[in-house]
Short mmCIF file of C-alpha atoms in Angstrom, two decimals:
data_model
loop_
_atom_site.label_atom_id
_atom_site.label_comp_id
_atom_site.label_asym_id
_atom_site.label_seq_id
_atom_site.Cartn_x
_atom_site.Cartn_y
_atom_site.Cartn_z
CA UNK A 27 35.44 84.74 -66.23
CA UNK A 28 36.07 88.02 -65.00
CA UNK A 29 32.18 89.27 -64.19
CA UNK A 30 29.44 86.77 -63.50
CA UNK A 31 26.18 86.54 -62.20
CA UNK A 32 27.57 87.13 -58.51
CA UNK A 33 26.45 90.66 -59.06
CA UNK A 34 22.63 89.61 -59.57
CA UNK A 35 22.51 87.17 -56.68
CA UNK A 36 23.99 89.27 -53.97
CA UNK A 37 22.08 92.84 -54.85
CA UNK A 38 18.55 92.76 -53.63
CA UNK A 39 15.63 93.45 -55.92
CA UNK A 40 14.42 97.06 -55.28
CA UNK A 41 12.53 99.28 -57.22
CA UNK A 42 14.81 102.39 -58.62
CA UNK A 43 14.76 105.23 -56.51
CA UNK A 44 16.63 108.38 -57.79
CA UNK A 45 17.19 110.04 -54.75
CA UNK A 46 19.50 106.90 -53.40
CA UNK A 47 21.87 107.20 -56.22
CA UNK A 48 24.62 108.52 -54.05
CA UNK A 49 24.06 105.62 -51.58
CA UNK A 50 24.45 102.87 -54.18
CA UNK A 51 27.54 101.41 -53.88
CA UNK A 52 27.44 99.83 -57.32
CA UNK A 53 26.66 102.97 -59.07
CA UNK A 54 29.73 104.21 -60.87
CA UNK A 55 30.94 107.62 -62.02
CA UNK A 56 33.00 105.72 -64.89
CA UNK A 57 30.13 104.67 -67.50
CA UNK A 58 32.59 103.18 -69.93
CA UNK A 59 34.39 101.44 -67.05
CA UNK A 60 30.88 100.04 -65.59
CA UNK A 61 30.16 98.64 -69.41
CA UNK A 62 33.52 96.97 -69.34
CA UNK A 63 33.09 95.94 -65.81
CA UNK A 64 29.53 93.72 -66.76
CA UNK A 65 31.15 91.91 -69.61
CA UNK A 66 31.02 88.36 -69.09
CA UNK A 67 33.50 86.29 -70.42
CA UNK A 68 33.38 82.60 -70.98
CA UNK A 69 36.51 80.88 -72.61
CA UNK A 70 35.26 78.75 -75.44
CA UNK A 71 38.45 77.21 -76.56
CA UNK A 72 42.11 77.77 -75.72
CA UNK A 73 45.35 76.24 -77.27
CA UNK A 74 49.06 76.14 -76.86
CA UNK A 75 50.58 76.08 -80.17
CA UNK A 76 54.22 74.26 -80.80
CA UNK A 77 55.15 75.52 -84.64
CA UNK A 78 57.89 75.01 -86.82
CA UNK A 79 58.60 76.84 -90.24
CA UNK A 80 57.11 76.72 -92.23
CA UNK A 81 53.56 76.54 -90.72
CA UNK A 82 50.11 77.76 -91.43
CA UNK A 83 46.64 77.48 -90.40
CA UNK A 84 43.24 79.02 -90.52
CA UNK A 85 41.05 79.96 -87.47
CA UNK A 86 37.31 79.39 -88.19
CA UNK A 87 34.75 82.19 -87.64
CA UNK A 88 32.92 82.05 -84.56
CA UNK A 89 30.05 84.12 -83.81
CA UNK A 90 29.78 86.19 -80.56
CA UNK A 91 33.52 85.30 -79.64
CA UNK A 92 36.71 87.20 -79.55
CA UNK A 93 39.82 85.48 -80.73
CA UNK A 94 43.26 86.47 -79.12
CA UNK A 95 46.66 85.32 -79.73
CA UNK A 96 49.84 86.13 -77.61
CA UNK A 97 53.46 84.53 -79.23
CA UNK A 98 55.70 83.28 -76.28
CA UNK A 99 59.01 82.68 -78.47
CA UNK A 100 59.25 83.60 -82.39
CA UNK A 101 57.00 85.22 -84.36
CA UNK A 102 54.12 84.84 -86.56
CA UNK A 103 52.09 86.51 -89.54
CA UNK A 104 48.72 87.40 -88.59
CA UNK A 105 45.82 88.11 -91.67
CA UNK A 106 42.54 89.28 -90.62
CA UNK A 107 40.24 90.80 -93.51
CA UNK A 108 39.72 94.63 -93.04
CA UNK A 109 43.17 95.03 -91.16
CA UNK A 110 46.73 95.71 -92.32
CA UNK A 111 48.60 91.83 -92.18
CA UNK A 112 51.37 92.10 -89.52
CA UNK A 113 53.90 90.14 -87.65
CA UNK A 114 53.52 89.26 -83.98
CA UNK A 115 56.26 88.85 -81.85
CA UNK A 116 56.81 88.23 -77.96
CA UNK A 117 55.25 90.59 -75.87
CA UNK A 118 52.20 91.78 -77.98
CA UNK A 119 48.70 90.76 -77.42
CA UNK A 120 46.53 90.51 -80.56
CA UNK A 121 42.46 90.41 -80.50
CA UNK A 122 40.11 89.86 -83.23
CA UNK A 123 36.87 91.17 -81.93
CA UNK A 124 34.30 90.24 -84.38
CA UNK A 125 35.14 86.51 -84.30
CA UNK A 126 36.36 86.82 -87.89
CA UNK A 127 38.09 83.61 -89.47
CA UNK A 128 41.52 84.47 -90.05
CA UNK A 129 45.15 83.27 -90.82
CA UNK A 130 48.38 82.52 -88.69
CA UNK A 131 51.39 81.54 -90.46
CA UNK A 132 55.34 81.72 -90.33
CA UNK A 133 55.10 84.09 -93.65
CA UNK A 134 53.18 85.38 -96.42
CA UNK A 135 53.84 82.24 -98.70
CA UNK A 136 53.01 79.93 -96.18
CA UNK A 137 49.67 81.46 -95.09
CA UNK A 138 48.60 81.23 -98.56
CA UNK A 139 46.95 77.65 -98.60
CA UNK A 140 46.51 76.38 -94.96
CA UNK A 141 44.28 73.92 -93.21
CA UNK A 142 41.97 74.83 -90.88
CA UNK A 143 43.03 74.54 -87.31
CA UNK A 144 40.32 72.01 -86.30
CA UNK A 145 41.64 69.50 -89.16
CA UNK A 146 45.29 69.34 -87.32
CA UNK A 147 46.16 67.04 -84.58
CA UNK A 148 45.25 68.19 -81.10
CA UNK A 149 46.32 66.63 -77.70
CA UNK A 150 43.38 67.62 -75.79
CA UNK A 151 44.73 68.22 -72.20
CA UNK A 152 40.68 68.88 -71.36
CA UNK A 153 37.25 69.86 -73.10
CA UNK A 154 38.69 73.15 -73.78
CA UNK A 155 42.45 72.94 -73.81
CA UNK A 156 44.36 71.64 -76.46
CA UNK A 157 48.17 71.32 -77.41
CA UNK A 158 49.04 71.55 -81.50
CA UNK A 159 52.08 70.54 -82.90
CA UNK A 160 52.48 71.66 -86.70
CA UNK A 161 55.14 72.44 -89.22
CA UNK A 162 57.88 71.71 -91.19
CA UNK A 163 60.73 71.12 -88.61
CA UNK A 164 62.76 74.47 -89.21
CA UNK A 165 62.71 77.69 -86.70
CA UNK A 166 60.40 77.62 -83.51
CA UNK A 167 57.25 79.73 -82.53
CA UNK A 168 55.35 78.97 -79.72
CA UNK A 169 51.67 80.54 -78.89
CA UNK A 170 48.78 80.66 -76.86
CA UNK A 171 45.50 81.40 -78.60
CA UNK A 172 42.06 81.56 -77.39
CA UNK A 173 38.43 82.14 -78.21
CA UNK A 174 36.19 84.11 -75.20
CA UNK A 175 32.50 84.33 -75.96
CA UNK A 176 30.91 87.39 -74.46
CA UNK A 177 27.57 86.91 -72.79
CA UNK A 178 25.98 90.12 -71.97
CA UNK A 179 23.82 92.71 -73.92
CA UNK A 180 26.63 95.13 -73.74
CA UNK A 181 28.79 92.96 -75.84
CA UNK A 182 26.88 93.25 -78.97
CA UNK A 183 27.37 97.05 -78.79
CA UNK A 184 30.97 96.69 -77.83
CA UNK A 185 31.76 94.23 -80.53
CA UNK A 186 30.19 96.51 -83.27
CA UNK A 187 31.99 99.38 -82.10
CA UNK A 188 35.83 98.03 -82.67
CA UNK A 189 37.66 97.48 -85.36
CA UNK A 190 38.58 94.14 -87.02
CA UNK A 191 42.38 93.99 -85.14
CA UNK A 192 43.56 94.92 -81.92
CA UNK A 193 47.16 94.99 -80.99
CA UNK A 194 48.67 95.66 -77.83
CA UNK A 195 52.35 96.37 -79.09
CA UNK A 196 55.41 95.48 -77.05
CA UNK A 197 57.00 98.85 -76.88
CA UNK A 198 57.62 99.38 -73.03
CA UNK A 199 54.85 101.83 -71.00
CA UNK A 200 54.89 102.11 -67.51
CA UNK A 201 50.70 101.58 -67.35
CA UNK A 202 51.36 98.17 -69.82
CA UNK A 203 54.48 96.96 -67.66
CA UNK A 204 52.23 94.62 -65.90
CA UNK A 205 50.49 93.48 -68.84
CA UNK A 206 53.85 92.13 -70.22
CA UNK A 207 54.33 90.50 -66.86
CA UNK A 208 50.92 88.81 -67.21
CA UNK A 209 52.46 87.58 -70.94
CA UNK A 210 55.08 85.58 -69.25
CA UNK A 211 52.83 84.15 -66.67
CA UNK A 212 50.51 82.70 -69.52
CA UNK A 213 53.81 81.54 -71.22
CA UNK A 214 54.98 79.84 -68.21
CA UNK A 215 51.47 77.95 -67.74
CA UNK A 216 51.27 77.34 -70.96
CA UNK A 217 54.55 75.40 -71.23
CA UNK A 218 54.29 73.24 -67.77
CA UNK A 219 50.39 72.96 -67.57
CA UNK A 220 50.78 72.27 -63.65
CA UNK A 221 47.66 71.33 -61.81
CA UNK A 222 45.01 74.14 -62.30
CA UNK A 223 47.13 75.50 -65.03
CA UNK A 224 44.01 75.64 -67.18
CA UNK A 225 41.94 77.72 -64.85
CA UNK A 226 45.08 80.05 -64.41
CA UNK A 227 45.28 80.48 -68.14
CA UNK A 228 41.61 81.15 -68.78
CA UNK A 229 41.71 83.96 -65.86
CA UNK A 230 44.80 85.33 -66.93
CA UNK A 231 43.82 85.50 -70.72
CA UNK A 232 40.34 87.40 -69.73
CA UNK A 233 42.22 89.99 -67.79
CA UNK A 234 44.38 90.55 -70.96
CA UNK A 235 41.23 90.87 -73.38
CA UNK A 236 39.69 93.38 -70.95
CA UNK A 237 43.37 95.45 -70.77
CA UNK A 238 43.30 95.14 -74.71
CA UNK A 239 39.99 96.75 -74.95
CA UNK A 240 41.18 99.35 -72.57
CA UNK A 241 44.42 100.16 -74.21
CA UNK A 242 42.52 100.52 -77.46
CA UNK A 243 39.57 102.81 -75.99
CA UNK A 244 42.16 105.05 -74.26
CA UNK A 245 44.28 105.81 -77.40
CA UNK A 246 42.19 105.20 -80.75
CA UNK A 247 40.31 108.25 -82.09
CA UNK A 248 37.53 105.84 -83.03
CA UNK A 249 36.82 104.95 -79.82
CA UNK A 250 35.65 108.51 -78.88
CA UNK A 251 32.84 108.35 -81.33
CA UNK A 252 29.31 105.92 -81.52
CA UNK A 253 28.63 103.97 -78.62
CA UNK A 254 31.87 104.03 -76.79
CA UNK A 255 32.28 107.92 -77.49
CA UNK A 256 28.48 108.28 -75.63
CA UNK A 257 29.73 106.31 -72.64
CA UNK A 258 32.40 108.98 -72.30
CA UNK A 259 30.18 111.84 -72.90
CA UNK A 260 29.61 113.90 -69.49
CA UNK A 261 25.92 113.94 -70.10
CA UNK A 262 24.72 111.05 -72.41
CA UNK A 263 27.41 108.46 -70.42
CA UNK A 264 25.46 108.67 -67.08
CA UNK A 265 22.06 108.38 -68.82
CA UNK A 266 23.16 105.18 -70.61
CA UNK A 267 24.51 104.13 -67.29
CA UNK A 268 20.97 104.54 -65.75
CA UNK A 269 19.20 102.38 -68.62
CA UNK A 270 21.93 99.75 -68.12
CA UNK A 271 21.71 99.54 -64.58
CA UNK A 272 17.83 99.57 -64.83
CA UNK A 273 16.29 98.22 -68.11
CA UNK A 274 13.05 97.72 -66.45
CA UNK A 275 12.44 101.10 -65.02
CA UNK A 276 9.94 103.04 -67.20
CA UNK A 277 11.86 105.33 -68.86
CA UNK A 278 10.80 108.38 -70.43
CA UNK A 279 13.17 111.25 -72.16
CA UNK A 280 11.83 113.85 -69.70
CA UNK A 281 13.10 111.25 -66.71
CA UNK A 282 16.04 110.66 -68.30
CA UNK A 283 16.83 114.23 -68.83
CA UNK A 284 16.16 115.06 -65.48
CA UNK A 285 18.70 112.43 -64.44
CA UNK A 286 21.59 114.24 -66.08
CA UNK A 287 19.95 118.08 -65.23
CA UNK A 288 19.27 118.84 -68.79
CA UNK A 289 16.30 119.92 -70.63
CA UNK A 290 13.88 117.22 -72.42
CA UNK A 291 14.59 118.64 -75.89
CA UNK A 292 18.48 119.24 -75.47
CA UNK A 293 19.10 115.74 -74.16
CA UNK A 294 17.04 114.00 -76.82
CA UNK A 295 18.95 115.89 -79.30
CA UNK A 296 22.43 115.33 -77.96
CA UNK A 297 21.85 111.71 -77.18
CA UNK A 298 20.26 110.84 -81.01
CA UNK A 299 23.18 112.89 -82.40
CA UNK A 300 26.08 110.99 -80.32
CA UNK A 301 24.47 107.66 -80.00
CA UNK A 302 22.85 107.54 -83.71
CA UNK A 303 19.10 106.73 -82.32
CA UNK A 304 16.63 108.38 -80.05
CA UNK A 305 16.81 107.82 -76.19
CA UNK A 306 13.24 105.55 -76.21
CA UNK A 307 14.44 103.28 -79.09
CA UNK A 308 17.77 102.68 -77.42
CA UNK A 309 15.71 102.12 -73.96
CA UNK A 310 13.63 99.42 -75.91
CA UNK A 311 16.17 97.71 -77.68
CA UNK A 312 18.39 97.33 -74.55
CA UNK A 313 15.62 96.09 -72.27
CA UNK A 314 15.05 93.41 -74.64
CA UNK A 315 18.71 92.29 -74.97
CA UNK A 316 18.65 92.40 -71.18
CA UNK A 317 15.37 90.12 -71.37
CA UNK A 318 16.86 87.84 -73.71
CA UNK A 319 20.11 87.58 -71.55
CA UNK A 320 17.66 86.65 -68.71
CA UNK A 321 15.67 84.17 -70.89
CA UNK A 322 18.86 82.34 -71.75
CA UNK A 323 19.62 81.71 -68.01
CA UNK A 324 16.57 79.50 -68.05
CA UNK A 325 15.29 80.75 -64.56
CA UNK A 326 12.21 82.92 -65.57
CA UNK A 327 9.07 82.23 -67.81
CA UNK A 328 8.05 84.58 -70.42
CA UNK A 329 5.10 85.53 -68.57
CA UNK A 330 7.12 86.25 -65.50
CA UNK A 331 9.96 88.31 -67.56
CA UNK A 332 6.83 90.13 -69.20
CA UNK A 333 5.53 91.34 -66.30
CA UNK A 334 9.11 92.29 -64.47
CA UNK A 335 9.29 94.38 -67.89
CA UNK A 336 6.57 96.47 -66.93
CA UNK A 337 4.09 95.21 -69.57
CA UNK A 338 0.48 94.22 -69.26
CA UNK A 339 0.41 91.20 -71.18
CA UNK A 340 2.90 88.40 -72.15
CA UNK A 341 1.58 88.86 -75.87
CA UNK A 342 2.54 92.79 -75.81
CA UNK A 343 5.88 91.88 -74.74
CA UNK A 344 6.42 89.18 -76.95
CA UNK A 345 5.62 91.62 -80.04
CA UNK A 346 8.26 94.19 -78.60
CA UNK A 347 10.68 91.14 -78.16
CA UNK A 348 10.30 89.83 -81.55
CA UNK A 349 10.08 93.25 -83.09
CA UNK A 350 13.30 94.28 -81.58
CA UNK A 351 15.13 90.97 -81.75
CA UNK A 352 13.75 89.37 -84.68
CA UNK A 353 13.05 86.05 -82.65
CA UNK A 354 10.28 85.08 -80.05
CA UNK A 355 10.68 85.23 -76.42
CA UNK A 356 9.40 81.64 -76.41
CA UNK A 357 12.01 80.53 -78.75
CA UNK A 358 14.76 81.84 -76.63
CA UNK A 359 13.42 79.84 -73.49
CA UNK A 360 12.96 76.64 -75.42
CA UNK A 361 16.54 76.65 -76.44
CA UNK A 362 17.69 77.63 -72.97
CA UNK A 363 15.86 74.47 -71.68
CA UNK A 364 17.39 72.02 -74.07
CA UNK A 365 20.78 73.41 -73.42
CA UNK A 366 20.34 72.94 -69.91
CA UNK A 367 19.11 69.28 -70.52
CA UNK A 368 22.10 68.51 -72.93
#
């Protein structure tokens, strides 16, 4: 996991003081980079696939997950709804950001009627890592595939901003040379699976996911609009960073505008135009998503969180929570407690 709760454990709780911004070692001049930094990733499933033509299988839809695929030898055809089918070769990294179901196959014909990957024989090395052997005995392809779950409020915003398929191509580029070296490390670990190999593959895969996101953001015009574009805006981006870092502060349009040295009306118009919703609606939604994240941890009661979030009563907090997220805070807390006991 690239980023975990260490930040919350070692940063002391304190009221937000605008005059201390320059002394805050956690503050970033890159709101987009900070948003990526706080993505918490948990590997849900990893597999090394040893395949021989003809072959094909379908990956199931997994909510709140990113699927990724790395071909280590041979090639495979990848079909994702909403994206042009394409063949992947060694040195390319494919990311299916929305957790959509999709098909991997040796060719178009083999991909038409395929089994769900879960129905294929699996040699489980651990609870989350398996080796899959499948195919008709022809030309060989090996792959490393995985599903990574994102567990942070910014993940919701990020995923909705992404296309159905991102591929970092194999064409050599100086800033991607280390990434292609990482492909080699993943392939080597997947092939031999030495002691600790699963942990190495997990960490390397997380890094590759972040790099794929960075590559798309840097090179695709679609990343310059919407929420991602707002993070890169010289005025709106810093305001979003303040909201993200300090969701419990009683922000107003005026106080946010003052943070970025703009008039209230100009800031409100610019924020709404770029982000697609008003500043205070965004604050309310982010605050409740952050509260949802805390409740899932099971570390606080609803009453404690309501007080921490600036609400005078638990009932008022519960109403706002359900209005924004569609579920009650109590139900989230209950599910967290049930999961902890499972």
